[in-house]
PDB file of C-alpha atoms and ligand atoms in Angstrom:
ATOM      1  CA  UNK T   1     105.470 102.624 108.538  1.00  0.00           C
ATOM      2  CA  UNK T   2     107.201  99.258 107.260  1.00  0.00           C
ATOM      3  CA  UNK T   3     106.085  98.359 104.096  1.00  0.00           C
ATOM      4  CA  UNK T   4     106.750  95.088 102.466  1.00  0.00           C
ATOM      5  CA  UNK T   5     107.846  95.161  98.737  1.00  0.00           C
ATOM      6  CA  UNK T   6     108.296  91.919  96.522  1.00  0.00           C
ATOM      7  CA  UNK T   7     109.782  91.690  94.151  1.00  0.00           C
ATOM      8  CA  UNK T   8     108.691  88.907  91.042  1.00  0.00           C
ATOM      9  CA  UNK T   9     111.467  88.081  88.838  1.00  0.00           C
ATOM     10  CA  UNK T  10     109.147  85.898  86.570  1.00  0.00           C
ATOM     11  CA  UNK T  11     111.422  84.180  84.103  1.00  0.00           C
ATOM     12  CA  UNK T  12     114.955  86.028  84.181  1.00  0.00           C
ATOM     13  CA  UNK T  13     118.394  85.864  85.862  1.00  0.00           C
ATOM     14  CA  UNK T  14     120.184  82.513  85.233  1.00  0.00           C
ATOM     15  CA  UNK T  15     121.889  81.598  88.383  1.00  0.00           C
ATOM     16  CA  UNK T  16     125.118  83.078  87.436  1.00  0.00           C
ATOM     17  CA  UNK T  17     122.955  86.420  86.275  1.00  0.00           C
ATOM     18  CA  UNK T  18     121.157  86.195  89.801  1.00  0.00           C
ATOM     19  CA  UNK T  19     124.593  86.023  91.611  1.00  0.00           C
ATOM     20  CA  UNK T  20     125.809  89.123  90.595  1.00  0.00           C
ATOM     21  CA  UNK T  21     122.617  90.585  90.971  1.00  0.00           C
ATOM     22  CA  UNK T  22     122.770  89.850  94.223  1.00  0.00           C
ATOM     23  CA  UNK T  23     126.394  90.716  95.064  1.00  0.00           C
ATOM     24  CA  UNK T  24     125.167  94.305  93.600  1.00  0.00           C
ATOM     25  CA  UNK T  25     121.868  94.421  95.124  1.00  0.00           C
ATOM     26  CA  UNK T  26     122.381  93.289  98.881  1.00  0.00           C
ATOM     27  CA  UNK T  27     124.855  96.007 100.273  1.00  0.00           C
ATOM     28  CA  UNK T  28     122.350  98.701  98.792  1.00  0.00           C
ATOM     29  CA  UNK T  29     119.459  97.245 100.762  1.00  0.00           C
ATOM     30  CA  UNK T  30     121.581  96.880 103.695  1.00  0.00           C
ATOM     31  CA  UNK T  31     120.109  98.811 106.363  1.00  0.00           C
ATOM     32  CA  UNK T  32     116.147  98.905 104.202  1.00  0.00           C
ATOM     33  CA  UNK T  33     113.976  99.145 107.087  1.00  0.00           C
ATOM     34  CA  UNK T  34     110.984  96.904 105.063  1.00  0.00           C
ATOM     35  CA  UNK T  35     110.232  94.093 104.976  1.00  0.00           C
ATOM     36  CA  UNK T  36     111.348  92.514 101.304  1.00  0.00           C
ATOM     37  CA  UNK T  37     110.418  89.603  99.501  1.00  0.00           C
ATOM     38  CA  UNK T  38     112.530  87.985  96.386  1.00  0.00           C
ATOM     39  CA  UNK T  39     110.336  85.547  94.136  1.00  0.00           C
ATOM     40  CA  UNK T  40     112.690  83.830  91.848  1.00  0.00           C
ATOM     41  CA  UNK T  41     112.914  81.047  89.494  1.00  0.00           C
ATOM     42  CA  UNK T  42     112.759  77.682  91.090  1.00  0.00           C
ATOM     43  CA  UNK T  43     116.524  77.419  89.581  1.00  0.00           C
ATOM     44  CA  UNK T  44     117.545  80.411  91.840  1.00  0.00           C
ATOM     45  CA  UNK T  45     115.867  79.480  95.097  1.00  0.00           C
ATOM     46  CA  UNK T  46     119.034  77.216  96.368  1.00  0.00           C
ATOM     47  CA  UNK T  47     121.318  80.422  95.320  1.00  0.00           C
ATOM     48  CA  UNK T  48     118.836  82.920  97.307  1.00  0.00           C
ATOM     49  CA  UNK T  49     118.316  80.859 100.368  1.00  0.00           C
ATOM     50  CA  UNK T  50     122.676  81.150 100.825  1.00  0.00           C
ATOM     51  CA  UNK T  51     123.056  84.430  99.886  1.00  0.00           C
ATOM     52  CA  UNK T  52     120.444  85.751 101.770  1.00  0.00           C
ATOM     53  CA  UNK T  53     120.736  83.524 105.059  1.00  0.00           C
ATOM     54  CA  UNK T  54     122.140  86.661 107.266  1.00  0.00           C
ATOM     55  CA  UNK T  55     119.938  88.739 105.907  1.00  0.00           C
ATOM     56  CA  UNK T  56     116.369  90.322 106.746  1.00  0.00           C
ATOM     57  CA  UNK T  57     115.809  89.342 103.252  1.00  0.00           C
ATOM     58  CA  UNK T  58     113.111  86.449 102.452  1.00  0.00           C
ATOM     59  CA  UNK T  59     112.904  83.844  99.764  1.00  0.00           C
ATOM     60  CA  UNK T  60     110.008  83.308  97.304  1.00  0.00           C
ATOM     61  CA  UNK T  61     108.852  80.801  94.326  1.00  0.00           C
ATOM     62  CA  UNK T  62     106.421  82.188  91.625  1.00  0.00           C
ATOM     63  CA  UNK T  63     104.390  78.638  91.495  1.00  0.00           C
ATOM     64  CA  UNK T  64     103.706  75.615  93.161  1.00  0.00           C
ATOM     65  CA  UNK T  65     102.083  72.310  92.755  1.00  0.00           C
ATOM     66  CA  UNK T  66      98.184  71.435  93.595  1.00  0.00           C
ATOM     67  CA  UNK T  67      99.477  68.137  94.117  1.00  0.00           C
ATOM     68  CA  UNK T  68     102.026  66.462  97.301  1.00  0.00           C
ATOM     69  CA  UNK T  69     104.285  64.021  95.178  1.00  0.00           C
ATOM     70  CA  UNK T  70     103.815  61.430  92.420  1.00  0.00           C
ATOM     71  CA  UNK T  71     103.864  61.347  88.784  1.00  0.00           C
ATOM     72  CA  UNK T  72     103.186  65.216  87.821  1.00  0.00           C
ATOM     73  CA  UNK T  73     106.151  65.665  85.487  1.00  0.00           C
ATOM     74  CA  UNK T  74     107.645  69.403  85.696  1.00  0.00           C
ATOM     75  CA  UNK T  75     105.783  69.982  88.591  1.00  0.00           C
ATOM     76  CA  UNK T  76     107.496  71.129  92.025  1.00  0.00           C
ATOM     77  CA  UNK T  77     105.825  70.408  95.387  1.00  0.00           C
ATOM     78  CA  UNK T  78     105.525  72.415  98.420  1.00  0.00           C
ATOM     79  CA  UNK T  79     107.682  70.422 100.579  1.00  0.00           C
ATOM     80  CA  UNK T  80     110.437  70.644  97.623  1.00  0.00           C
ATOM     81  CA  UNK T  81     109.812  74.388  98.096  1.00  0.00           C
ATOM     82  CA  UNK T  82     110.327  74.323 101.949  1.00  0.00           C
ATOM     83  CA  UNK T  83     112.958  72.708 101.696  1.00  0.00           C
ATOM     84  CA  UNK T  84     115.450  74.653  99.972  1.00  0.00           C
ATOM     85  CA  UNK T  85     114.426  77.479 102.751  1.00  0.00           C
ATOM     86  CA  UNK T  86     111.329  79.102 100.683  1.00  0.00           C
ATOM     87  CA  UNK T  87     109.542  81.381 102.874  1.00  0.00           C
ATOM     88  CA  UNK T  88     106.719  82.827 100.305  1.00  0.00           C
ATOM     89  CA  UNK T  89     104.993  81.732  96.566  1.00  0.00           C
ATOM     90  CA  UNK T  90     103.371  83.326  94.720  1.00  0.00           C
ATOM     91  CA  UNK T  91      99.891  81.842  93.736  1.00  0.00           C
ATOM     92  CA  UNK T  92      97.459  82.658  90.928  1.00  0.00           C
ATOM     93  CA  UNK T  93      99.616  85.399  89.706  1.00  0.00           C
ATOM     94  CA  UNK T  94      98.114  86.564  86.063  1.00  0.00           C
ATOM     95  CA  UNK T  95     100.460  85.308  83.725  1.00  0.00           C
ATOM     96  CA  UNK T  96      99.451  81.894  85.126  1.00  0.00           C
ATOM     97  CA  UNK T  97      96.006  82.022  84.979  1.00  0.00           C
ATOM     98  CA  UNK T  98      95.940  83.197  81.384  1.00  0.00           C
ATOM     99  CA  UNK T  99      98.768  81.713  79.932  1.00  0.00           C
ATOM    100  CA  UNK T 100      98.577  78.285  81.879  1.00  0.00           C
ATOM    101  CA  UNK T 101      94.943  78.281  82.333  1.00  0.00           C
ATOM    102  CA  UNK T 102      94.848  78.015  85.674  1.00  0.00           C
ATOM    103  CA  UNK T 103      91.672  78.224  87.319  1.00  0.00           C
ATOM    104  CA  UNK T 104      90.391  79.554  90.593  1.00  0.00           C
ATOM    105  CA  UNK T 105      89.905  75.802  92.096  1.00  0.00           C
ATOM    106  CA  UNK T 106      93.263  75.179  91.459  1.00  0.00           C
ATOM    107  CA  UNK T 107      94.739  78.710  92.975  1.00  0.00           C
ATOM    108  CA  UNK T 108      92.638  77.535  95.975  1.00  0.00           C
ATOM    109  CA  UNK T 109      94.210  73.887  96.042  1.00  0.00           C
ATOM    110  CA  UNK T 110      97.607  75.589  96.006  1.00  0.00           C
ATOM    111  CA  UNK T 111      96.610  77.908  98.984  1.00  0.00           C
ATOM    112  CA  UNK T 112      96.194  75.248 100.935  1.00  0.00           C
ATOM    113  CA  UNK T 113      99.313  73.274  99.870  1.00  0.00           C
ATOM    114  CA  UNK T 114     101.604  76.143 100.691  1.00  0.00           C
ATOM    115  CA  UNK T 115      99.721  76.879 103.613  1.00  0.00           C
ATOM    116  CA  UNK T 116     100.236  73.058 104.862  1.00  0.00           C
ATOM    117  CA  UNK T 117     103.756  73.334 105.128  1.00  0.00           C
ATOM    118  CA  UNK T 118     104.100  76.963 106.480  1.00  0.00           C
ATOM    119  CA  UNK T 119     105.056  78.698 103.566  1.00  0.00           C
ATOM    120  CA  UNK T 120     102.952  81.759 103.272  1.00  0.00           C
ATOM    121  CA  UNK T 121     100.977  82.850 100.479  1.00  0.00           C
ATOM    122  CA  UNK T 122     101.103  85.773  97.623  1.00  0.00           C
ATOM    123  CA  UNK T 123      97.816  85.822  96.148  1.00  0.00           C
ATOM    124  CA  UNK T 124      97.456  87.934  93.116  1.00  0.00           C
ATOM    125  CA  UNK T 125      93.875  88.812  92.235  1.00  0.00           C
ATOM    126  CA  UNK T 126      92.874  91.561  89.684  1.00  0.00           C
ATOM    127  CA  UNK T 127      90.963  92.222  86.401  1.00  0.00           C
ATOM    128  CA  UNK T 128      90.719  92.803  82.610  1.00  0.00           C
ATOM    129  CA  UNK T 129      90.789  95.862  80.648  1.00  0.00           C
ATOM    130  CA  UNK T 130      87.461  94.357  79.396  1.00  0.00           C
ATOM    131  CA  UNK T 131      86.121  93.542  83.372  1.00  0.00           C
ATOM    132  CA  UNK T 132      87.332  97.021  84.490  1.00  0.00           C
ATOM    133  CA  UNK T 133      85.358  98.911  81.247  1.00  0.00           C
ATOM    134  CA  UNK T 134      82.301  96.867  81.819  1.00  0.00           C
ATOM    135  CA  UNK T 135      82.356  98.059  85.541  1.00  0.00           C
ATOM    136  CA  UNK T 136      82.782  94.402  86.568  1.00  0.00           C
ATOM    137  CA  UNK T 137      86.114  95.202  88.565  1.00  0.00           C
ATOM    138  CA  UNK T 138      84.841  94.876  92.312  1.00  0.00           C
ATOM    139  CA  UNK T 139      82.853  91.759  90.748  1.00  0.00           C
ATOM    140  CA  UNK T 140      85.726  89.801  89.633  1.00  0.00           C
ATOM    141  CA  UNK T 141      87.770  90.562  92.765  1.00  0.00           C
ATOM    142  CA  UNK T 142      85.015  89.645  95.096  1.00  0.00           C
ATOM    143  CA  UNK T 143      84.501  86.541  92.853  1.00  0.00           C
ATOM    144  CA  UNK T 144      88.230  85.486  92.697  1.00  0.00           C
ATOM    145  CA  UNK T 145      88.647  85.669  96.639  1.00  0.00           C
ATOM    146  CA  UNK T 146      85.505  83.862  97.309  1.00  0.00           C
ATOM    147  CA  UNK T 147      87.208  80.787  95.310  1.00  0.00           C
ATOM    148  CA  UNK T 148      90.869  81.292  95.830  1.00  0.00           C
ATOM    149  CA  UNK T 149      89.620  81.563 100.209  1.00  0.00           C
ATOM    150  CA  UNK T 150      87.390  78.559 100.353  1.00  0.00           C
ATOM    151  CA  UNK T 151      87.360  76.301 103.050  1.00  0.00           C
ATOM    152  CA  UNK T 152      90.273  78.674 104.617  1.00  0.00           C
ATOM    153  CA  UNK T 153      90.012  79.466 108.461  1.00  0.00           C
ATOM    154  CA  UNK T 154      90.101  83.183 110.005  1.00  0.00           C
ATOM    155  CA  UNK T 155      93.664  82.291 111.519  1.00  0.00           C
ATOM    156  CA  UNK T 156      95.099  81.058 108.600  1.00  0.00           C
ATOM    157  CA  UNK T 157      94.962  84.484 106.708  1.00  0.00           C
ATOM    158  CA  UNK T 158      97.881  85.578 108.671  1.00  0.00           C
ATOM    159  CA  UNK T 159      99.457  83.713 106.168  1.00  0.00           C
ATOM    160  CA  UNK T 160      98.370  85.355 103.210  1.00  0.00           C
ATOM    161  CA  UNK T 161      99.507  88.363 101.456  1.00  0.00           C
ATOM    162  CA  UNK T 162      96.793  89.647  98.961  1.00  0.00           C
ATOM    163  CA  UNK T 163      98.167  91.309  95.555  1.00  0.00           C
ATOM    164  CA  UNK T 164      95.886  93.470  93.968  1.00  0.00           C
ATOM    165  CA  UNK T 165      97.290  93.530  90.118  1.00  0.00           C
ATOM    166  CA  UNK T 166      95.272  94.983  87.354  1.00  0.00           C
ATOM    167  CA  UNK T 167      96.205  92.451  84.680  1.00  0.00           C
ATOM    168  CA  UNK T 168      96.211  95.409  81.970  1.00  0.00           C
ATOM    169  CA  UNK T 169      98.561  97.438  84.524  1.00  0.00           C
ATOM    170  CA  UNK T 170     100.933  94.304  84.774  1.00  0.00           C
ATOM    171  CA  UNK T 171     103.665  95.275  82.151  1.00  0.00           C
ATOM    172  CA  UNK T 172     101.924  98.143  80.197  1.00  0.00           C
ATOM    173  CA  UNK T 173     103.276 101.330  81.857  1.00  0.00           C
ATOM    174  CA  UNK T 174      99.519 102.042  82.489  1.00  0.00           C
ATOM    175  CA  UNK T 175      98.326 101.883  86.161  1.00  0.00           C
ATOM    176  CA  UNK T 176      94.922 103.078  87.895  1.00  0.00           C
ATOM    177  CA  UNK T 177      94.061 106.343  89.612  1.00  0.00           C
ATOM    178  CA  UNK T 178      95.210 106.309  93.294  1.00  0.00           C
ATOM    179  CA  UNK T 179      91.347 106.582  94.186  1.00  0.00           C
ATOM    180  CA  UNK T 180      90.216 103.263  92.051  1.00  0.00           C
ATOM    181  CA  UNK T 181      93.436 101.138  94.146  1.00  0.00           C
ATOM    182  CA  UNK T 182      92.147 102.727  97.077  1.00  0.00           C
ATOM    183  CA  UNK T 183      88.465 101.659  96.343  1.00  0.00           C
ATOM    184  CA  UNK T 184      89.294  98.188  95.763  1.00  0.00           C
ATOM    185  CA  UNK T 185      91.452  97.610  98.611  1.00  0.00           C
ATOM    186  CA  UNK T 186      88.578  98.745 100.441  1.00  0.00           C
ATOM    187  CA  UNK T 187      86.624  96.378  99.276  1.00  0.00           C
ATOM    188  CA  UNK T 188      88.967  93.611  99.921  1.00  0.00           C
ATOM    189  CA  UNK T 189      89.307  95.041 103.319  1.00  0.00           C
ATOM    190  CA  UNK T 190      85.171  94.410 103.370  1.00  0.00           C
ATOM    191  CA  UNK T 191      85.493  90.990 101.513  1.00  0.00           C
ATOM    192  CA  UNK T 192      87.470  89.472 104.487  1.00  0.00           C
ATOM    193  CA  UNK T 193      85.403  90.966 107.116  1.00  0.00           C
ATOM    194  CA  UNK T 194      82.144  89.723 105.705  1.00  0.00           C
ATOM    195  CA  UNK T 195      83.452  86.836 105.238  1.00  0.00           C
ATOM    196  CA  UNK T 196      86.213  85.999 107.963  1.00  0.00           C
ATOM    197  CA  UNK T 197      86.647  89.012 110.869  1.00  0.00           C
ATOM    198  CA  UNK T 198      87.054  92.803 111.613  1.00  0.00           C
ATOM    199  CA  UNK T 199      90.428  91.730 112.725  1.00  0.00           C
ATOM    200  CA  UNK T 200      91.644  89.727 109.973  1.00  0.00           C
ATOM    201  CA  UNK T 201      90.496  92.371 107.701  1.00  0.00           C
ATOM    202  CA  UNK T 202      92.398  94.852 109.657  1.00  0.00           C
ATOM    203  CA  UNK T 203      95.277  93.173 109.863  1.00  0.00           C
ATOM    204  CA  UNK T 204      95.713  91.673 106.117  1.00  0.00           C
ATOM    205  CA  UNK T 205      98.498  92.683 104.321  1.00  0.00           C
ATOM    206  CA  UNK T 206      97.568  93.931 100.561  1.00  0.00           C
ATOM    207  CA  UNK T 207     100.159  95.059  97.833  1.00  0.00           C
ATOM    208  CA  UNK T 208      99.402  96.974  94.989  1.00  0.00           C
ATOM    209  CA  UNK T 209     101.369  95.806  91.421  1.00  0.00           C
ATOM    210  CA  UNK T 210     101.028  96.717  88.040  1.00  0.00           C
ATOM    211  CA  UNK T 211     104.141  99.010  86.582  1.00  0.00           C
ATOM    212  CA  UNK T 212     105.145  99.850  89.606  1.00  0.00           C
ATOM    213  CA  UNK T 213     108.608 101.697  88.960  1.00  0.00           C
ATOM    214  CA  UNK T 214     111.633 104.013  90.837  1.00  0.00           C
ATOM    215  CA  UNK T 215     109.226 107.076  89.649  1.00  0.00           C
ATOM    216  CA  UNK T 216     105.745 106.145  90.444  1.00  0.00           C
ATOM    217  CA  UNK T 217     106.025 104.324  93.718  1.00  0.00           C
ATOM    218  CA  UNK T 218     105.572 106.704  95.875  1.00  0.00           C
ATOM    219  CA  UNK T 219     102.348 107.568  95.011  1.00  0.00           C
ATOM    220  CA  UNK T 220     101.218 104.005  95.573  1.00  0.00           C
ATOM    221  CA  UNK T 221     102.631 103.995  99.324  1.00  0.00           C
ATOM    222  CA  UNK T 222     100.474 106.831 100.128  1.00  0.00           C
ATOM    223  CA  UNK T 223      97.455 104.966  98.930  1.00  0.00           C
ATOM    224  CA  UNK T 224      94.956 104.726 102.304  1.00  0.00           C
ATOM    225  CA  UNK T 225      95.047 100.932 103.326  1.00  0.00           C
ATOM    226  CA  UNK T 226      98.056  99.775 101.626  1.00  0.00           C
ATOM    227  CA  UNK T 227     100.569  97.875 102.963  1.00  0.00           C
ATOM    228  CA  UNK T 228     103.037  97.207 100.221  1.00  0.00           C
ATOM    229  CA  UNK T 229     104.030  96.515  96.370  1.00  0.00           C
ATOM    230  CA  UNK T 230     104.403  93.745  93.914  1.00  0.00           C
ATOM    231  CA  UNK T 231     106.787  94.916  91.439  1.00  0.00           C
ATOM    232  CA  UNK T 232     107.841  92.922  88.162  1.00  0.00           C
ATOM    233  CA  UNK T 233     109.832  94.891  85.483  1.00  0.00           C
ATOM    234  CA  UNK T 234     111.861  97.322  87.438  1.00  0.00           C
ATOM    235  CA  UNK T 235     113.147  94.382  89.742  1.00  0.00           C
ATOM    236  CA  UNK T 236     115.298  92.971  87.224  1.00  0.00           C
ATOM    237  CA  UNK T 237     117.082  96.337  88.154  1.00  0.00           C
ATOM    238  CA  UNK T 238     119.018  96.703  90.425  1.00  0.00           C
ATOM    239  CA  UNK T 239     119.403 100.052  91.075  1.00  0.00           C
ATOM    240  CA  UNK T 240     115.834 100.938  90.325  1.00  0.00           C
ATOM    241  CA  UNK T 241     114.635  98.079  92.455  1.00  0.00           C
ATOM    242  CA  UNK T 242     117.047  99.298  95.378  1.00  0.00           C
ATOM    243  CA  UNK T 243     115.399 102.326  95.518  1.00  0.00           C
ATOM    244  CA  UNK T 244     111.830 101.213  95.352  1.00  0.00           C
ATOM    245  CA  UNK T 245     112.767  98.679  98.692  1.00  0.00           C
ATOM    246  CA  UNK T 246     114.704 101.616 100.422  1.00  0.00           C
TER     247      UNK T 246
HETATM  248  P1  PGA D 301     105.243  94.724  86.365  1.00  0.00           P
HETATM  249  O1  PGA D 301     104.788  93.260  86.846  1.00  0.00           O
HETATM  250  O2  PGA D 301     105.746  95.454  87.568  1.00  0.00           O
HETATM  251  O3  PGA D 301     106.307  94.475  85.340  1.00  0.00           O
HETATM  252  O4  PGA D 301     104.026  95.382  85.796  1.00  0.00           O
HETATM  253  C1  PGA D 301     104.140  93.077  88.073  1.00  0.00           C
HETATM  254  C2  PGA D 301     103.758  91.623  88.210  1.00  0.00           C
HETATM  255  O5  PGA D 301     103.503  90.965  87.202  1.00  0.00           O
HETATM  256  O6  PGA D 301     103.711  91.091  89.327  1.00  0.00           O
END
């Protein structure tokens, strides 16, 4: 089954770097019969959307805007986005909401920005080591996708791509026990029918992420109700990465 696999380069690869990433990376994924997903600096977007024009390949930021235009300095808009030939963002990805304090209203705001000018949506959920040892885990996911959905119609989730990303996995080398993944994407699964459709919660696409690397990826893709994988570190790879999207 076709899997898709994004890849989040967070804050590496100056253009130059990212060129001969690419030029390294491409003829290895030639013939990759998944669907794959680069989210690069805002910096690289202009260099991805050439390079991978006639390609299967698709384009993705790592942020966007709440806001449309105006006086929001270091801010980049959705429309800015789509215009360089952005197909994805990611929104509410950890790093963001803890480092950057971004909260759950504004994820939600940026949902529907992205959503307004057809660029679909990565939206990483996921807990604490502190949420997951205080049994709060299917709590704080339920809790983040009740804000991050709001006001969204059943249609529109076509759009979205739902990350589930332990924040202590993210970077550690530690990840969950196939069964707890499995658990929670079942109860993501149960969030959006509850709250949306049998369908939509059939047909959403959810990724695991969290240290996903060349050796351990496997395991994840055989995880019931997956459909895919977020993977940080062992992007910046490319050999490792090529063999993750292969
Ligand atoms: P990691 O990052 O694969 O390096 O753990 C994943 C992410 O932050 O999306």
């Amino acid at each position: 089954m076709k899997n898709l696999i994004v890849g989040n380069y967070k804050m590496n690869f100056t253009t130059k770097e990212f060129s001969n990433y690419l030029d390294a990376f491409l003829p290895k994924v030639k013939h990759c019969q998944n669907d794959i997903v680069l989210c690069v600096p805002y910096t690289n977007l202009m260099l991805g959307a050439q390079k991978l024009t006639s390609t299967n390949i698709k384009l993705g930021a790592q942020n966007l805007s709440t806001e449309e235009s105006g006086a929001y300095t270091g801010e980049i808009s959705n429309c800015m986005l789509k215009e360089l030939g952005t197909n994805y963002v990611i929104v509410g990805h950890s790093e963001r909401r803890q480092m950057f304090k971004e909260t759950d209203e504004q994820i939600n705001k940026k949902i529907i920005r992205a959503l307004s000018v057809n660029l679909k949506v990565i939206l990483c959920i996921g807990e604490t080591k502190a949420e997951k040892n205080a049994n709060k885990t299917k709590q704080v996911i339920t809790n983040q996708l009740e804000k991050a959905l709001n006001g969204l119609y059943e249609n529109e989730l076509e759009n979205i791509v739902i990350a589930y990303e332990p924040i202590w996995a993210i970077g550690s080398g530690k990840t969950p026990q196939a069964k707890e993944i499995e658990e929670i994407l079942q109860e993501i699964r149960n969030y959006i029918k509850e709250n949306f459709s049998l369908t939509a919660s059939n047909n959403i696409c959810i990724l695991y992420g969290g240290s996903v690397n060349e050796a351990n990826y496997v395991n994840f893709l055989k995880i019931k109700g997956i459909n895919g994988l977020l993977v940080g570190g062992a992007c910046l790879d490319v050999d490792k990465f090529a063999s993750i999207v292969k």
